[in-house]
Coordinates of C-alpha atoms in Angstrom, one line a residue:
X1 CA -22.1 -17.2 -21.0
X2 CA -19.8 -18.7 -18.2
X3 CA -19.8 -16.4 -15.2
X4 CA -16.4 -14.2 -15.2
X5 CA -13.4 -15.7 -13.0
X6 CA -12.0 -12.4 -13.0
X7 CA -13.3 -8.8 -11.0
X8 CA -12.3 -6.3 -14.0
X9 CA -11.7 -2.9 -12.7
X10 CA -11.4 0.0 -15.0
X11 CA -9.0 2.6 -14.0
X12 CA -9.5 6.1 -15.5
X13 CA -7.4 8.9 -15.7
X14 CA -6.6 11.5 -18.4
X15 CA -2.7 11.4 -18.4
X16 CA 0.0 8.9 -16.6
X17 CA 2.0 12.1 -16.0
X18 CA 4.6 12.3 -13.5
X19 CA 3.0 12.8 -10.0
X20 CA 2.0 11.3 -6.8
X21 CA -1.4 10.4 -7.1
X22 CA -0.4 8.8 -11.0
X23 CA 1.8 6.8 -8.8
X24 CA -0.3 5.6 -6.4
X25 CA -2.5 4.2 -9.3
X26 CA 0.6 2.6 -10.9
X27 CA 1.4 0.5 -7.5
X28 CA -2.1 -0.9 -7.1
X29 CA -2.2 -2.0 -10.7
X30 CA 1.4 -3.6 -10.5
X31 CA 0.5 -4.9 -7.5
X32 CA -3.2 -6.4 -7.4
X33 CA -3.6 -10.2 -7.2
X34 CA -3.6 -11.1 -11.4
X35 CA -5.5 -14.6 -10.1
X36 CA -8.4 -12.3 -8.9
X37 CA -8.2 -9.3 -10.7
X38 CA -8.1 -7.9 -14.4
X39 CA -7.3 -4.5 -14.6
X40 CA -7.7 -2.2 -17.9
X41 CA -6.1 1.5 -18.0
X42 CA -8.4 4.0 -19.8
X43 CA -6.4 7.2 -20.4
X44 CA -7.6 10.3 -21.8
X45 CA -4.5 11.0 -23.8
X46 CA -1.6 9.2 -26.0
X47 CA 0.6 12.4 -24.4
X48 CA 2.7 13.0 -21.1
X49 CA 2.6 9.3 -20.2
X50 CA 5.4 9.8 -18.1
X51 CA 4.8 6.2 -16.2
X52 CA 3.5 4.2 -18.8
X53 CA 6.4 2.6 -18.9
X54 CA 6.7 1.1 -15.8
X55 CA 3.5 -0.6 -15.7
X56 CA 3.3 -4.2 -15.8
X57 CA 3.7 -5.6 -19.4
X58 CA 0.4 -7.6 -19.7
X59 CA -1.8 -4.3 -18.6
X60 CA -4.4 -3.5 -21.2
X61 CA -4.5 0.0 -22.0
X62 CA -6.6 1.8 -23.7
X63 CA -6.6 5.7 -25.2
X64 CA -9.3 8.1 -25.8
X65 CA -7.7 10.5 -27.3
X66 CA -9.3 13.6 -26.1
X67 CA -7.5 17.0 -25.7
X68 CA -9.2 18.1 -23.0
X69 CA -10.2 16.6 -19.9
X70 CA -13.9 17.8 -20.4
X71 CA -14.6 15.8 -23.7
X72 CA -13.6 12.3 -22.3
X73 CA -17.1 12.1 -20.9
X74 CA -18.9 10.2 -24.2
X75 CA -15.7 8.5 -25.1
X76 CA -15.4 7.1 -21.9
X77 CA -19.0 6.7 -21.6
X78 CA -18.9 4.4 -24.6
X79 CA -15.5 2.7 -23.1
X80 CA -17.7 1.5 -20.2
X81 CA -20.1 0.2 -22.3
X82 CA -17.5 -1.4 -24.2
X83 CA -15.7 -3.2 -21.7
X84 CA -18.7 -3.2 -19.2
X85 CA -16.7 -4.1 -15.8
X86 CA -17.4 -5.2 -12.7
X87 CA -16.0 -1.7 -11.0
X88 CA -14.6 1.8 -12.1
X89 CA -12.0 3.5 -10.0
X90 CA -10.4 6.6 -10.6
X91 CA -7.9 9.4 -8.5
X92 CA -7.3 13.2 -8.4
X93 CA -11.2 15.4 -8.2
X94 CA -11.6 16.6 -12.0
X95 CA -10.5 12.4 -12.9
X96 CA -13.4 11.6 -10.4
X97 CA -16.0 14.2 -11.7
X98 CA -15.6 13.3 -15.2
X99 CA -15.6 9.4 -14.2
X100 CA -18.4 9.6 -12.0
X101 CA -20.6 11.6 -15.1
X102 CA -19.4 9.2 -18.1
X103 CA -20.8 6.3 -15.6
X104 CA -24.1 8.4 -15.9
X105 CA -24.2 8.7 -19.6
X106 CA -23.5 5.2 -19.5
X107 CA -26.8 3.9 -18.1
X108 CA -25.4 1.2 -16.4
X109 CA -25.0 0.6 -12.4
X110 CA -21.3 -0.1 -11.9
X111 CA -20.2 0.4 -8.2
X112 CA -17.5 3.3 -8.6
X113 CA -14.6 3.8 -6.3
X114 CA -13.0 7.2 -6.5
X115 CA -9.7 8.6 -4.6
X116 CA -9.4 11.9 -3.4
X117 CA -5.6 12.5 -3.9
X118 CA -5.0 16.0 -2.2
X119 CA -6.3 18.7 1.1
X120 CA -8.0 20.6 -1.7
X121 CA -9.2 23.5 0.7
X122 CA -5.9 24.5 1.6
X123 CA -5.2 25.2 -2.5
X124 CA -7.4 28.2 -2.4
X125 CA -8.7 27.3 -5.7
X126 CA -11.8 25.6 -5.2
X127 CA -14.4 27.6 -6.6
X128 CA -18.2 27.3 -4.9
X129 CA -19.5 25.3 -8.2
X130 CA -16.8 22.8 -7.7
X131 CA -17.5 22.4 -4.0
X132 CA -21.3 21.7 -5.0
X133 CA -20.6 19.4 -7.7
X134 CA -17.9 17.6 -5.7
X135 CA -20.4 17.6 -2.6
X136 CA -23.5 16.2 -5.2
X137 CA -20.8 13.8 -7.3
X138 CA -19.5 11.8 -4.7
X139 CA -22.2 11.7 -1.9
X140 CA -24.7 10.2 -4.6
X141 CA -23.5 8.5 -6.9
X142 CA -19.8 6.8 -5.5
X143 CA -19.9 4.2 -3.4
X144 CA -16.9 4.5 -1.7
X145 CA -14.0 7.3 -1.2
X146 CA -10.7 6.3 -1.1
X147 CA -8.9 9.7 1.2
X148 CA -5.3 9.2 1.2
X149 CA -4.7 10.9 4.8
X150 CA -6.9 11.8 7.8
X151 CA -6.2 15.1 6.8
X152 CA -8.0 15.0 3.5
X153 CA -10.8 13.3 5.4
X154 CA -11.6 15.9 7.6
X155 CA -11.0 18.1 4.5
X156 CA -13.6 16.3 2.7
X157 CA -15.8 15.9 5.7
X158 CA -15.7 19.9 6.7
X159 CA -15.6 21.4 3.8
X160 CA -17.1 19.2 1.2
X161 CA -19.8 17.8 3.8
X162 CA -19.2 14.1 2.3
X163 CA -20.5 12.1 4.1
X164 CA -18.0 10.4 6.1
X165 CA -19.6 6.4 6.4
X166 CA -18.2 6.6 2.9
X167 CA -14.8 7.4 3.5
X168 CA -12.0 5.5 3.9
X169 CA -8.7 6.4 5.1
X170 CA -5.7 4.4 3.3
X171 CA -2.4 5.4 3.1
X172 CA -0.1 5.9 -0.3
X173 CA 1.6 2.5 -1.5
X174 CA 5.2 2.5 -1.8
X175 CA 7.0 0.3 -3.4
X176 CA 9.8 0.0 -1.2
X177 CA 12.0 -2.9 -2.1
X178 CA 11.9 -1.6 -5.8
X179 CA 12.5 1.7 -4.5
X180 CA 16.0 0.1 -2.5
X181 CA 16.8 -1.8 -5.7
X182 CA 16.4 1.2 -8.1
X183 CA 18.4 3.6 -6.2
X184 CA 21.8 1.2 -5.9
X185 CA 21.9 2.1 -9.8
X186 CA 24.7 4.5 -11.0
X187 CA 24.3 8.3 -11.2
X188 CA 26.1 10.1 -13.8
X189 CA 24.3 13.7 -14.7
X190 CA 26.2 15.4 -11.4
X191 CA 29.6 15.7 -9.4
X192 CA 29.7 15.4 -5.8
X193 CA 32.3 16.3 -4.1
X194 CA 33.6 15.0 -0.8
X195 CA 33.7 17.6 1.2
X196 CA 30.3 18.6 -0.2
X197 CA 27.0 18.1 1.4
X198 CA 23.6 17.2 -1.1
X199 CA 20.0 18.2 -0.6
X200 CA 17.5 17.2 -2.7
X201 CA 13.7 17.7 -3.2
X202 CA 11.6 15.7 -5.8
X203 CA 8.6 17.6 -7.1
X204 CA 6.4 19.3 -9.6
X205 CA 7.4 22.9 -10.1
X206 CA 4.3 24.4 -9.4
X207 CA 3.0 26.7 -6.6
X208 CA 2.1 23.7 -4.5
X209 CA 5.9 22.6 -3.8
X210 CA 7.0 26.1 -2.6
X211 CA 10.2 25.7 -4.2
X212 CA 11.4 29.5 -3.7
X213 CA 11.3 28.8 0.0
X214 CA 13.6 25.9 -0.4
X215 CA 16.0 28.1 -2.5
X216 CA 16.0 30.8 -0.4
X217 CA 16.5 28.6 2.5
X218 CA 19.4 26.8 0.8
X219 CA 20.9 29.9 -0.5
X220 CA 21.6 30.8 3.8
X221 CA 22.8 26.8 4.1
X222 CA 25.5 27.2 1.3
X223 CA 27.2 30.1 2.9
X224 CA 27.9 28.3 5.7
X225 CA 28.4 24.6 4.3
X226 CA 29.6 23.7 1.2
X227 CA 26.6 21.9 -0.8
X228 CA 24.5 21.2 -3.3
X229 CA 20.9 21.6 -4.1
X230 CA 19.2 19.0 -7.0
X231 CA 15.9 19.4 -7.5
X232 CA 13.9 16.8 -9.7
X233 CA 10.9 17.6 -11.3
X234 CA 9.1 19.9 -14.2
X235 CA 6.3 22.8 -14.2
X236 CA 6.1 26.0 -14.8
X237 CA 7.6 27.7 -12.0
X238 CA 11.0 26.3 -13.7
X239 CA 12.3 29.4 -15.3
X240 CA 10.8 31.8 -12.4
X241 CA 12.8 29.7 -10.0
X242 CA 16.1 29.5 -12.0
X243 CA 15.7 33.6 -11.9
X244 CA 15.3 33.4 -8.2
X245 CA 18.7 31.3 -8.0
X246 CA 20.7 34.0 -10.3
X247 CA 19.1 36.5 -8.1
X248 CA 20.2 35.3 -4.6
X249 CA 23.9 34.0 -6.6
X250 CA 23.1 30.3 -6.1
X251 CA 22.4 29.5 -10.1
X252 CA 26.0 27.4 -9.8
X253 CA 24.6 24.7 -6.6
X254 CA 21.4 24.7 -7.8
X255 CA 20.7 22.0 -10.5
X256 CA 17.4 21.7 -12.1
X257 CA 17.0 17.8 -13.7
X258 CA 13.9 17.5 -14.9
X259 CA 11.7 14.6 -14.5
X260 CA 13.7 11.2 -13.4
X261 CA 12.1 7.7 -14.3
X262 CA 14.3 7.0 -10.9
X263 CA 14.8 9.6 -8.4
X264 CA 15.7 7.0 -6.1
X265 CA 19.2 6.5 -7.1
X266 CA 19.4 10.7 -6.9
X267 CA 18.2 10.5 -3.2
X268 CA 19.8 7.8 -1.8
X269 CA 23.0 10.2 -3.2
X270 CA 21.8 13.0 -0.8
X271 CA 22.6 13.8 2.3
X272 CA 19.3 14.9 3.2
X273 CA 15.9 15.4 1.4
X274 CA 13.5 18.3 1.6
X275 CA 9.8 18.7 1.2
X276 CA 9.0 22.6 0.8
X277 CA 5.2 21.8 0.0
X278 CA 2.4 24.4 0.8
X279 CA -0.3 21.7 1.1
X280 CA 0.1 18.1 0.7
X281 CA -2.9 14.9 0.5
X282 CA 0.0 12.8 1.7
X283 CA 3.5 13.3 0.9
X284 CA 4.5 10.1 -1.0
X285 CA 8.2 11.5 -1.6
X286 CA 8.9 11.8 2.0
X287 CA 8.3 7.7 2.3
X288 CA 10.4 6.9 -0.7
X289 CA 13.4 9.3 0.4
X290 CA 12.8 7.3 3.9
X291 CA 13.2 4.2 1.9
X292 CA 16.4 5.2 0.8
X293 CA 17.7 5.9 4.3
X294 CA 17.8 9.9 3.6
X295 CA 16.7 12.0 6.3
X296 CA 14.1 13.9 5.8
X297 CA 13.0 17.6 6.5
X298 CA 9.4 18.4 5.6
X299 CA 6.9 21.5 6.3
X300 CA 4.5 20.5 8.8
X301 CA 1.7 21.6 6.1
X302 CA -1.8 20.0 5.9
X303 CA -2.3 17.2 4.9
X304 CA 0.0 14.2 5.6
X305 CA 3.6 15.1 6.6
X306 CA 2.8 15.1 10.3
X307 CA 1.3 11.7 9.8
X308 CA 4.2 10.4 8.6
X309 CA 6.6 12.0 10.1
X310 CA 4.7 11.7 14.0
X311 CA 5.9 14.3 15.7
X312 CA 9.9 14.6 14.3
X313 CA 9.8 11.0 15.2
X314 CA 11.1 10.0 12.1
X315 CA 12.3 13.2 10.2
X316 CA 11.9 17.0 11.3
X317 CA 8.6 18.9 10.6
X318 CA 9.0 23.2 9.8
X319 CA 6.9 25.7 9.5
X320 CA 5.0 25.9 6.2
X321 CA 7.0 28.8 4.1
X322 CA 9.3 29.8 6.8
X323 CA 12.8 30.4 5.0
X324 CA 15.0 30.7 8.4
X325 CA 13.4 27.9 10.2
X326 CA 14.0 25.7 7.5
X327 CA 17.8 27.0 7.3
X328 CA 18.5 26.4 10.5
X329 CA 17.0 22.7 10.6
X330 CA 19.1 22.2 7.4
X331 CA 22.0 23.9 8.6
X332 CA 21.4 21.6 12.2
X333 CA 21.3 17.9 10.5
X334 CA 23.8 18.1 8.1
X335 CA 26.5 19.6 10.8
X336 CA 25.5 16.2 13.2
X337 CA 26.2 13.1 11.7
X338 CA 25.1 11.4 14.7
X339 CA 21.4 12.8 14.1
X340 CA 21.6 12.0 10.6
X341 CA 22.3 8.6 11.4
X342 CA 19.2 8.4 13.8
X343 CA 16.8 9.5 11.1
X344 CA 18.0 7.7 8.5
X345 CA 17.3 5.0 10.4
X346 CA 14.2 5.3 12.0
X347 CA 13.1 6.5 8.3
X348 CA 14.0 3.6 6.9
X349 CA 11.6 1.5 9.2
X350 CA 9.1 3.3 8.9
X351 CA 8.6 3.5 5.3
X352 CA 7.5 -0.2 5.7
X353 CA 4.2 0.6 7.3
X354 CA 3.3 2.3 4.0
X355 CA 4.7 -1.0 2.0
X356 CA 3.0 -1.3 -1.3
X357 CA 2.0 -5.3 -0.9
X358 CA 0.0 -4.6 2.4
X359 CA -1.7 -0.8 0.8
X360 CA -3.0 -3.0 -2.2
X361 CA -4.5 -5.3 -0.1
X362 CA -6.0 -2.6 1.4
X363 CA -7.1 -1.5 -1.7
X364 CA -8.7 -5.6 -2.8
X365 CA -10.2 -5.5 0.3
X366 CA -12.5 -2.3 -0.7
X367 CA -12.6 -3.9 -4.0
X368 CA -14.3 -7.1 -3.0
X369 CA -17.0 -5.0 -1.0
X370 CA -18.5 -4.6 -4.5

């Protein structure tokens, strides 16, 4: 056998659904060097595939067709076996956990790269077993931890007592060019008016994104400018949070979309976005409405945001839930052009420090330690 030209990586995860960290794991495969690199999708289901789509055409994917997280281990067990590459990489903790056991089962000594995609502390829901197996997981048997932010670093450091010569800090990839390109396309599911103002926020509806903060918040904005809110995105909140916008008479400016292949044509529609988030790993939205030139307003909530954003450098931080602080900063930039202007700007340069081309070879670089 002719030694292999080719480092195959195996990414795992159980679903290409639509969020951030799914996202992340679609840039670096799009993007990694195809003269170096072979990369193979395993996913654990055929279902909620939101990105599969956009993934590079000559990307082998394969499916184990589990229903439940928790009984990929064998089949992916026997998938590493099967395809017996050079590394295994995988995002988001249970993704991780379940990866870094199947390469157990597996019997064989593949160097494993895992990403922790989110300040898990600041959830609340990280029970004592998870902390152990987490702490037990990734200190033995990964050889290197991706953290997304210096926040989730020091998360992982302090709280999951990881040990930190195995962390490395890199930031989200954005695809921004793509991003510019895919937001000049034409949106037709909403009206704006002229004399209307547009906010938008991009997010799951879950507890995370702290939507009813936004709404609340907005709900004060629209009495005293005329405006829209669109928010993009799906979860379980939705039907909670479309009662909350009945309740405080908004249900008419509010417009729930769903999930958008391209929410960049949405944002770059907006006059400014918003990030409502209780906790964040990083934030990737903020960078993308930044690409886009929309100013953004953010909570300053751990981890990520203030990273970005450096101090209202290059958008405006708030309090994490505060309804009347948010408001007002909403209420502030879209009365001043002038400082609308500014952040689009500056947001605009910096969402090239986070450019997908120099995060991936980030990413290779880690990749050829192994």
């Amino acid at each position: 056998m002719g030694e292999r030209l080719l480092k195959k990586i195996l990414f795992f995860l159980f679903s290409m659904s639509g969020g951030g960290a799914e996202r992340t794991v679609l840039n670096i495969i799009n993007n990694l060097d195809r003269d170096k690199y072979e990369p193979v999708l395993v996913l654990g289901t055929d279902k909620n595939n939101d990105y599969i789509g956009l993934l590079n055409k000559n990307t082998r994917v394969k499916f184990l067709n589990c229903s439940r997280l928790r009984y990929c281990i064998l089949k992916l067990s026997r998938c590493i076996k099967q395809e017996s590459p050079d590394l295994l990489f995988s995002t988001i903790n249970a993704n991780n956990i379940i990866l870094l056991l199947a390469s157990m089962f597996s019997f064989r000594r593949i160097p494993i790269v895992i990403r922790e995609a989110n300040n898990r502390t600041q959830s609340g829901s990280v029970t004592f077993i998870n902390k152990i197996t987490t702490n037990i997981l990734y200190n033995v048997f990964s050889d290197k931890i991706i953290a997304l932010s210096k926040g989730v670093k020091k998360d992982l450091e302090s709280n999951f007592l990881i040990n930190e010569s195995k962390i490395k800090v890199i930031y989200n990839p954005v695809e921004v060019k793509k991003i510019q390109e895919l937001s000049k396309e034409k949106v037709e599911e909403f009206y704006k008016a002229d004399d209307e103002k547009l906010v938008i926020s991009v997010g799951r509806l879950v507890e995370q994104k702290d939507h009813s903060t936004l709404i609340k918040a907005f709900s004060i904005l629209e009495k005293k400018i005329k405006s829209k809110l669109i928010i993009l995105g799906r979860g379980f909140k939705e039907n909670e949070l479309k009662m909350l916008c009945k309740k405080l008479g908004v249900e008419r400016n509010v417009l729930f979309l769903g999930f958008k292949d391209n929410p960049y044509k949405f944002m770059r529609h907006a006059d400014l976005f918003v990030l409502s988030s209780q906790w964040e790993g990083f934030g990737h939205v903020i960078v993308e409405a930044m690409a886009v030139g929309t100013p953004v307003i953010s909570t300053d909530c751990n981890s990520g945001p203030r990273e970005i954003i450096k101090n209202n450098q290059y958008g405006v931080l708030v309090p994490v839930a505060d309804v009347e602080k948010m408001a007002s900063k909403m209420t502030e930039l879209l009365l001043n052009e002038e400082l609308c202007k500014h952040y689009s700007e500056m947001g605009r340069k910096r969402s090239n420090d986070f450019d997908t081309a120099s995060v991936t070879k980030q990413y290779e670089k880690v990749f050829n330690m192994f």
